[in-house]
Tab-separated table of C-alpha atoms in Angstrom:
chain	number	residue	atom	x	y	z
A	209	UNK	CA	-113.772	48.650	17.582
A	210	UNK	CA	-111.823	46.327	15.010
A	211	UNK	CA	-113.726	42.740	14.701
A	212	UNK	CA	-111.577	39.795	15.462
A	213	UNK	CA	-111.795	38.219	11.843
A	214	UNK	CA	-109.693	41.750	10.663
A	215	UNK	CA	-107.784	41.184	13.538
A	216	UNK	CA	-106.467	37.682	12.790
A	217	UNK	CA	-105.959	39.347	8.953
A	218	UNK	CA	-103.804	42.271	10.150
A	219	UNK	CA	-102.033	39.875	12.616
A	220	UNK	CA	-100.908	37.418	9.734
A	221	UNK	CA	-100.611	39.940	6.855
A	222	UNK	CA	-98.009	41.968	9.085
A	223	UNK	CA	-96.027	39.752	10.764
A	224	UNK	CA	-95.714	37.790	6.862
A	225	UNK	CA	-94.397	41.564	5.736
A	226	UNK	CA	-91.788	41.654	8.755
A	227	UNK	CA	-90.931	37.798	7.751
A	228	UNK	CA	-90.778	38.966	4.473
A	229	UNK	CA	-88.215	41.892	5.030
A	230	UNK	CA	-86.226	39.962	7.492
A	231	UNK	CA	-85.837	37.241	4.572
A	232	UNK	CA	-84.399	40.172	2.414
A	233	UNK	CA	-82.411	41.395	4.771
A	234	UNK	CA	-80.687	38.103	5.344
A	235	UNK	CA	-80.104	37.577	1.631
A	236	UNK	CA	-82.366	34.996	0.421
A	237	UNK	CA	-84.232	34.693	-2.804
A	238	UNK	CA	-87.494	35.308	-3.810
A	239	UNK	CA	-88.478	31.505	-2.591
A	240	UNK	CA	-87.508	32.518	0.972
A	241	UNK	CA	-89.723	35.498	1.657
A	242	UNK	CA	-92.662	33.636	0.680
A	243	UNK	CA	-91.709	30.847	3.034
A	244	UNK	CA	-90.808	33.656	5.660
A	245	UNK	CA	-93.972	35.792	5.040
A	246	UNK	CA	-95.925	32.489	5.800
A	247	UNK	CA	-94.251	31.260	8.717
A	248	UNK	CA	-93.912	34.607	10.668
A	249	UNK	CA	-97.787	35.267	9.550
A	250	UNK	CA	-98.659	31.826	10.999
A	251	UNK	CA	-96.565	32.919	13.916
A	252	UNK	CA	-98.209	36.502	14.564
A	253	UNK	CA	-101.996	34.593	13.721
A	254	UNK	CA	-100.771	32.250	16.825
A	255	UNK	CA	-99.838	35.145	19.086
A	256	UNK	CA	-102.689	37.761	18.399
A	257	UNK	CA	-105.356	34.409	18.518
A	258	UNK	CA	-104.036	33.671	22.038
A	259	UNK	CA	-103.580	37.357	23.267
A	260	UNK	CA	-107.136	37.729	21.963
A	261	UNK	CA	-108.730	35.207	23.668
A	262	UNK	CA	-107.233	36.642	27.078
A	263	UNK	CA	-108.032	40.088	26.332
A	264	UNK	CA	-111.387	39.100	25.429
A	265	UNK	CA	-111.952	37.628	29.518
């Protein structure tokens, strides 16, 4: 079984990667993937923190 900590990792390392390639996708410059690969990690750490609390009752 994967611990949480590694969970929460995974969870904001991915979804930065996916905010990352949407970014490029979309056109922008270097300075916009980083600012999508943190926002869309933040976003996925949100999501997987509050779908692992419930899946954890």
């Amino acid at each position: 079984m994967i611990s949480f900590p590694l969970l929460m990792l995974l969870a904001f390392i991915v979804g930065g990667i996916f905010g990352a390639i949407i970014a490029k996708l979309r056109g922008g410059a270097r300075k916009d993937m980083v600012h999508y690969f943190f926002v869309w990690g933040v976003i996925a750490f949100i999501i997987m923190t509050v779908g692992g609390t419930f899946a954890a009752r």
